[in-house]
Each structure stands twice: as C-alpha cells, then as structure tokens.
Amino acid sequence: MIKVEWLYWLIGLVFVVMAVQMATDRSNPKRWTSAAFWGLLGLTFPYGTGVANATAGNGDWTLPAEPLGVAVLTLIVLAGFNFLGKGVPVTTTAEQRDASATRLGSKIFVPALTIPLVAIVCASVLDESGLFETGKATLLGLGLGCIAALGVGMLITGEKKVSVPLHSGRSMLEAMGSALLLPQLLAVLGSIFAAAGVGDQVGRIVNDVLPDDSRYLAVVAYCVGMFLFTVIMGNAFAAFPVMTAAIGWPVLIQQMHGNEPAVLAIGMLAGFAGTLCTPMAANFNIVPATLLELKDQYGPIKAQLPTGIALLGCCTVIMALFAF
C-alpha cells in the first residue's frame, strides 16, 4: 500500500535538495538564509509525521510538537524580515529558447496534461485496488502525476539530467518566495478561526438577520459570505470552515435538508470566485504578475473580476435550484 506520508516525505526531500543548491549558489546574496528557510521547511515534512503519530496516539514512531513549532516560528522570522533571496538562474539564450519552442510546438503542454490524467485514473480506476492508502487515492494520484509529468517532460525535451529540472524548479521557487506557502498558512488560519468559534458567532448574526425558512436568502448569504471571506483572507480553504460552520452546515444542510456534497462543493467554488478578485491570494494574483514582469501588478485581478463576479452569480443560482 502506498501511503500519503511517502508523498509528503518526497516533497520534503525536494525542498532539502533545492536548499543545498541554494547554499552553493554564490550569485544569491542571501544564499545561507534562503537555504535555511527551504531546508527547514523540507525537514518539517518527515518530522510532521512523527508529530501526527503522537497526536493520533499511533504506535508508530512519535516526536514532540514543540520543535516543529519552533521551526514554524523560525520560518516566519526568515520570511518576515526579508532574509530570502534569489540567485541568477543558469538558462539558455533567447535564441535557443525560440528554437526549442518551434521544435516542440504544442507538445510542451503534454506534461501539464499528464498530471490531471494520472490523478483521474488513480482516483476513479485504482481507488478500490488496495494499492493506495484508503481515502488518499486522489492526492496520491496527483503526486504520481507530477512524477510522471517530470518523466514525460524530460522525454519530450530530450533532457537526460534530473539536475536540470531541479535547478529550474529551484529558480521558480526563489522567484515565488514565501508566497508559495500562503495557501497552507491561510488554511490553517481558517481552522484557527473555526476553533475559536468565529463561525458560531457569524452563524448567530445570520440567524438573527435572516427570516425563518428563507432558503434563497440563506443560499445567497452562504455563497456571498464564502466570496467575501475569501477576498479578506485570501484563500477559500480559510473561509470554508468559518462559513460552513456558520451557515452551510447548520442552516442549509441540517435545517433545510440540502444535499451535502452539492452545498459544500458549490460553496467552495463560490469561495474560489473570491480568489480571482483579491490581492490577498498573492501566489495566484501577485506572484504571476511579478514573474511576467507586468507593469500593473494588479492587472490579473482587474482582468479576472468579471469572471469572478459571474462565477459567484452562477454558484448562487445553481445551489438554489439544484442543491435541495
């Protein structure tokens, strides 16, 4: 059985390898602190397994949580005080890239399409095969899809050294910086808000305002709430536990007997509509503008606003008509 923890360990190993690359890159003025950040992040993946085992009371190897907390605080200090830098990437010339693009053509999209294809096969065909850890076939399929895409990409381009995509990935990692971790941090923030009872307080306010048995207004409140909380917090995964605890579960599902998968999935999609409209989702909206060297760093958001608003409206209508 392939366990999801193995995928996490592989991700951690990739971070550690890239951290070693950063430490040896003299073109990076902050190479040691950059290497410390990404190397420490990589080590938290296998260490987190031990902490999770201790929390769950498993008989496997266990580790105390306090060092992991110190590691997280260290990562915050390194990122918050701008100790992350980037080196000068070693790449081909513009002429070589133009020639490669002409030679490959549309084949360049095959590796990207390989990832969802493998994930779908694993989730739909191999889920009941016993090959994967129970309930983790989709996530493991995504990881296997990335590995397969790496192989396909090297085959298509004729690249024989694994170090080349690793160096390219490291350059991308340096360009994105700590914004890469923003979705995970915001998802944790949403869990903290839920544990602190923010969702319950929002639910009380909504119950006081909404008329009894007003399904359509409750749907609007849930979808718009997911949208607005995502705009504020920058991540639909952070907004989801708050708004679901406030409206989605107690009102739409328990009181109004909505279809659970439909209500929750459409609600999450309404949150994703908010992702298109906020600079708080820096890894989606600000980092790409920086990588593409756009003159207007808010250009992607301005272009996505009509789509985000339209998507919110579609989610609201679909949930009202088909989720009950």
Coordinates of C-alpha atoms in Angstrom, one line a residue:
M1 CA 0.0 0.0 0.0
I2 CA 1.3 3.4 -1.0
K3 CA 0.9 5.8 1.9
V4 CA 0.3 9.5 1.6
E5 CA 3.1 10.2 4.0
W6 CA 5.6 8.9 1.5
L7 CA 4.5 11.7 -0.9
Y8 CA 5.0 14.3 1.9
W9 CA 8.5 12.9 2.5
L10 CA 9.3 13.1 -1.2
I11 CA 8.2 16.8 -1.2
G12 CA 10.3 17.5 1.8
L13 CA 13.3 15.8 0.1
V14 CA 12.8 18.1 -3.0
F15 CA 12.9 21.1 -0.7
V16 CA 16.1 19.9 1.0
V17 CA 17.8 19.2 -2.3
M18 CA 16.9 22.7 -3.6
A19 CA 18.1 24.2 -0.3
V20 CA 21.5 22.5 -0.9
Q21 CA 21.5 24.1 -4.4
M22 CA 20.8 27.5 -2.9
A23 CA 23.6 27.1 -0.4
T24 CA 26.1 26.5 -3.2
D25 CA 24.8 29.3 -5.4
R26 CA 27.2 32.3 -4.9
S27 CA 25.1 34.5 -7.1
N28 CA 22.4 34.6 -4.3
P29 CA 23.4 37.3 -1.8
K30 CA 21.2 35.6 0.8
R31 CA 22.1 32.1 -0.1
W32 CA 22.6 30.8 3.5
T33 CA 19.3 32.2 4.9
S34 CA 17.4 31.1 1.8
A35 CA 18.9 27.6 2.1
A36 CA 18.0 27.6 5.8
F37 CA 14.4 28.5 5.1
W38 CA 13.7 25.9 2.4
G39 CA 15.8 23.3 4.1
L40 CA 14.0 23.7 7.4
L41 CA 10.7 23.6 5.6
G42 CA 11.7 20.4 3.9
L43 CA 12.6 18.8 7.2
T44 CA 9.2 19.6 8.7
F45 CA 7.5 17.2 6.3
P46 CA 9.0 13.9 7.8
Y47 CA 9.1 15.4 11.3
G48 CA 5.4 16.3 11.0
T49 CA 4.7 12.6 10.5
G50 CA 6.1 11.9 14.0
V51 CA 4.1 14.7 15.5
A52 CA 0.9 13.5 13.8
N53 CA 1.5 10.0 15.1
A54 CA 1.9 11.4 18.6
T55 CA -1.3 13.4 18.3
A56 CA -3.3 10.4 17.0
G57 CA -1.8 8.1 19.6
N58 CA -0.4 5.7 17.0
G59 CA 2.1 3.0 17.9
D60 CA 4.5 4.2 15.2
W61 CA 7.4 6.5 15.9
T62 CA 6.4 9.7 17.6
L63 CA 8.0 13.1 18.0
P64 CA 7.2 16.1 20.2
A65 CA 5.4 19.0 18.7
E66 CA 7.4 21.8 20.3
P67 CA 10.4 21.7 17.9
L68 CA 8.0 21.8 15.0
G69 CA 6.5 25.0 16.4
V70 CA 10.0 26.5 16.8
A71 CA 10.7 25.6 13.2
V72 CA 7.5 27.4 12.0
L73 CA 8.4 30.5 14.0
T74 CA 11.9 30.4 12.5
L75 CA 10.4 30.3 9.0
I76 CA 8.2 33.3 9.9
V77 CA 11.2 35.3 11.0
L78 CA 13.2 34.4 7.9
A79 CA 10.4 35.3 5.6
G80 CA 9.1 38.3 7.6
F81 CA 12.5 40.0 7.8
N82 CA 13.2 39.5 4.1
F83 CA 16.0 37.0 4.5
L84 CA 15.1 35.2 1.3
G85 CA 16.9 36.0 -1.9
K86 CA 17.4 34.6 -5.3
G87 CA 20.4 33.8 -7.5
V88 CA 21.0 34.4 -11.2
P89 CA 19.4 31.4 -13.0
V90 CA 21.6 29.4 -15.4
T91 CA 19.5 29.1 -18.5
T92 CA 19.6 29.0 -22.3
T93 CA 19.7 32.1 -24.6
A94 CA 16.7 33.7 -26.1
E95 CA 17.6 32.2 -29.5
Q96 CA 17.9 28.7 -28.0
R97 CA 14.5 29.0 -26.3
D98 CA 12.9 30.2 -29.5
A99 CA 14.3 27.3 -31.4
S100 CA 13.2 24.9 -28.7
A101 CA 9.6 26.3 -28.7
T102 CA 9.5 26.0 -32.5
R103 CA 10.7 22.4 -32.3
L104 CA 8.4 21.3 -29.5
G105 CA 5.2 23.2 -30.5
S106 CA 2.1 22.0 -28.7
K107 CA 4.0 19.0 -27.3
I108 CA 5.1 21.3 -24.5
F109 CA 1.6 21.0 -23.0
V110 CA 1.7 17.2 -22.7
P111 CA 3.5 17.1 -19.3
A112 CA 1.0 19.6 -17.8
L113 CA -1.9 17.4 -19.1
T114 CA -0.3 14.3 -17.7
I115 CA -0.8 15.4 -14.1
P116 CA -4.6 15.5 -14.1
L117 CA -4.8 12.5 -16.4
V118 CA -2.9 10.3 -13.9
A119 CA -4.8 11.8 -11.0
I120 CA -8.1 11.0 -12.6
V121 CA -7.1 7.4 -13.3
C122 CA -5.9 6.9 -9.8
A123 CA -9.0 8.3 -8.2
S124 CA -11.5 6.6 -10.5
V125 CA -9.9 3.3 -11.5
L126 CA -7.3 2.4 -8.9
D127 CA -9.1 3.8 -5.8
E128 CA -10.5 0.4 -4.8
S129 CA -7.5 -1.6 -5.9
G130 CA -5.8 -1.6 -2.5
L131 CA -2.8 0.0 -4.0
F132 CA -3.3 3.3 -2.2
E133 CA -4.0 4.3 1.4
T134 CA -7.7 4.4 2.0
G135 CA -9.2 7.7 1.0
K136 CA -6.0 9.1 -0.4
A137 CA -6.1 7.9 -4.0
T138 CA -6.8 11.4 -5.4
L139 CA -3.9 13.1 -3.5
L140 CA -1.5 10.2 -4.3
G141 CA -2.6 10.3 -7.9
L142 CA -1.7 14.0 -8.0
G143 CA 1.7 13.2 -6.7
L144 CA 2.2 10.3 -9.1
G145 CA 1.0 12.5 -11.9
C146 CA 3.7 15.1 -11.1
I147 CA 6.4 12.4 -11.1
A148 CA 5.0 11.0 -14.4
A149 CA 4.9 14.6 -15.9
L150 CA 8.6 15.1 -15.0
G151 CA 9.5 11.9 -16.9
V152 CA 7.3 12.8 -19.8
G153 CA 8.8 16.3 -19.9
M154 CA 12.3 15.0 -19.9
L155 CA 11.5 12.6 -22.7
I156 CA 9.8 15.2 -24.9
T157 CA 12.6 17.7 -24.5
G158 CA 15.4 15.1 -24.7
E159 CA 16.8 16.2 -21.3
K160 CA 18.8 13.4 -19.6
K161 CA 19.9 15.1 -16.4
V162 CA 17.4 15.3 -13.5
S163 CA 19.5 18.1 -12.1
V164 CA 18.3 20.4 -14.9
P165 CA 14.6 20.4 -13.9
L166 CA 15.6 20.6 -10.3
H167 CA 17.6 23.8 -11.0
S168 CA 14.7 25.2 -13.0
G169 CA 12.3 24.4 -10.2
R170 CA 14.7 26.0 -7.7
S171 CA 14.7 29.2 -9.7
M172 CA 10.9 29.2 -9.8
L173 CA 10.9 28.6 -6.0
E174 CA 13.2 31.5 -5.4
A175 CA 11.1 33.8 -7.6
M176 CA 7.9 32.9 -5.8
G177 CA 9.5 33.1 -2.3
S178 CA 7.5 32.6 0.8
A179 CA 4.2 33.4 -1.0
L180 CA 4.3 29.7 -2.1
L181 CA 3.2 28.8 1.5
L182 CA 0.4 31.3 1.7
P183 CA -2.4 28.9 0.9
Q184 CA -1.3 26.5 3.6
L185 CA -0.9 29.3 6.1
L186 CA -4.4 30.7 5.3
A187 CA -6.0 27.3 5.5
V188 CA -4.5 26.9 9.0
L189 CA -5.9 30.4 9.8
G190 CA -9.3 29.2 8.8
S191 CA -9.0 26.2 11.1
I192 CA -8.0 28.5 14.0
F193 CA -10.9 30.8 13.3
A194 CA -13.3 27.8 13.3
A195 CA -11.8 26.5 16.6
A196 CA -12.1 30.0 18.1
G197 CA -15.8 30.0 17.4
V198 CA -15.8 32.7 14.7
G199 CA -18.2 30.5 12.6
D200 CA -20.6 30.2 15.5
Q201 CA -20.7 33.9 16.1
V202 CA -21.3 34.6 12.4
G203 CA -24.0 32.0 12.4
R204 CA -25.8 33.7 15.3
I205 CA -25.7 37.0 13.5
V206 CA -27.0 35.5 10.3
N207 CA -29.8 33.6 12.1
D208 CA -30.9 36.9 13.7
V209 CA -31.0 38.7 10.4
L210 CA -32.4 36.0 8.0
P211 CA -36.1 35.3 8.0
D212 CA -37.1 31.8 9.1
D213 CA -37.1 29.2 6.3
S214 CA -35.8 31.6 3.7
R215 CA -33.8 29.2 1.7
Y216 CA -32.8 31.5 -1.1
L217 CA -31.6 34.2 1.2
A218 CA -29.6 31.6 3.1
V219 CA -28.0 30.4 -0.1
V220 CA -27.1 34.0 -1.0
A221 CA -25.7 34.5 2.5
Y222 CA -23.5 31.4 2.2
C223 CA -22.2 32.0 -1.3
V224 CA -21.6 35.7 -0.8
G225 CA -20.1 35.0 2.6
M226 CA -17.7 32.5 1.1
F227 CA -16.8 35.0 -1.6
L228 CA -16.2 37.9 0.8
F229 CA -14.3 35.9 3.4
T230 CA -12.1 34.6 0.7
V231 CA -11.4 38.1 -0.5
I232 CA -10.5 39.1 3.0
M233 CA -8.5 36.0 4.0
G234 CA -7.0 35.3 0.5
N235 CA -7.9 31.6 0.4
A236 CA -11.2 29.7 0.1
F237 CA -9.9 26.9 2.3
A238 CA -9.6 29.5 5.1
A239 CA -13.1 30.8 4.5
F240 CA -14.7 27.4 4.2
P241 CA -14.6 26.2 7.9
V242 CA -15.9 29.6 9.1
M243 CA -18.8 30.0 6.7
T244 CA -19.7 26.3 6.7
A245 CA -19.9 26.3 10.5
A246 CA -22.0 29.4 10.4
I247 CA -24.4 28.8 7.5
G248 CA -23.5 25.8 5.3
W249 CA -23.9 23.0 7.8
P250 CA -26.4 24.2 10.4
V251 CA -28.8 26.1 8.1
L252 CA -28.6 24.8 4.6
I253 CA -27.9 21.1 5.4
Q254 CA -29.4 20.4 8.8
Q255 CA -32.4 22.8 8.8
M256 CA -33.2 22.9 5.1
H257 CA -32.0 19.4 4.2
G258 CA -29.7 20.4 1.4
N259 CA -27.7 17.8 -0.4
E260 CA -24.4 17.8 1.5
P261 CA -21.9 17.3 -1.4
A262 CA -23.7 19.8 -3.6
V263 CA -24.0 22.5 -0.9
L264 CA -20.4 22.2 0.2
A265 CA -18.8 21.8 -3.2
I266 CA -20.7 24.8 -4.7
G267 CA -19.9 26.8 -1.7
M268 CA -16.2 26.1 -2.1
L269 CA -16.5 27.1 -5.8
A270 CA -18.1 30.4 -4.7
G271 CA -15.0 30.9 -2.5
F272 CA -12.7 30.2 -5.5
A273 CA -14.6 33.1 -7.3
G274 CA -13.3 35.3 -4.5
T275 CA -9.8 34.1 -5.1
L276 CA -9.9 35.7 -8.5
C277 CA -10.7 39.1 -7.0
T278 CA -8.2 39.6 -4.2
P279 CA -4.5 40.6 -3.8
M280 CA -4.5 38.6 -0.6
A281 CA -4.2 35.5 -2.8
A282 CA -0.7 36.6 -3.6
N283 CA 0.5 33.3 -5.0
F284 CA -2.3 33.3 -7.6
N285 CA -2.6 37.0 -8.5
I286 CA 0.5 39.0 -7.5
V287 CA 3.3 36.5 -8.0
P288 CA 2.4 35.7 -11.6
A289 CA 2.4 39.4 -12.4
T290 CA 5.9 39.7 -10.9
L291 CA 7.1 36.6 -12.8
L292 CA 5.7 38.0 -16.1
E293 CA 7.1 41.5 -15.3
L294 CA 3.7 43.1 -15.9
K295 CA 3.6 46.9 -15.5
D296 CA 0.4 46.7 -13.4
Q297 CA 0.8 44.2 -10.6
Y298 CA -3.0 44.2 -10.1
G299 CA -3.5 43.5 -13.8
P300 CA -4.5 39.8 -13.3
I301 CA -7.1 40.8 -10.7
K302 CA -8.6 43.5 -12.9
A303 CA -8.9 41.0 -15.8
Q304 CA -10.4 38.3 -13.5
L305 CA -13.0 40.5 -11.8
P306 CA -15.8 40.0 -14.3
T307 CA -15.2 36.2 -14.3
G308 CA -15.2 36.1 -10.5
I309 CA -18.5 38.1 -10.2
A310 CA -20.1 36.0 -12.9
L311 CA -18.9 32.8 -11.2
L312 CA -20.4 33.9 -7.9
G313 CA -23.7 34.5 -9.5
C314 CA -23.7 31.1 -11.2
C315 CA -22.8 29.3 -8.0
T316 CA -25.7 31.1 -6.1
V317 CA -28.2 30.2 -8.8
I318 CA -27.0 26.6 -9.2
M319 CA -27.1 25.9 -5.4
A320 CA -30.6 27.5 -5.1
L321 CA -32.0 25.4 -7.9
F322 CA -30.3 22.0 -7.6
A323 CA -28.9 21.5 -4.1
F324 CA -32.2 20.8 -2.4

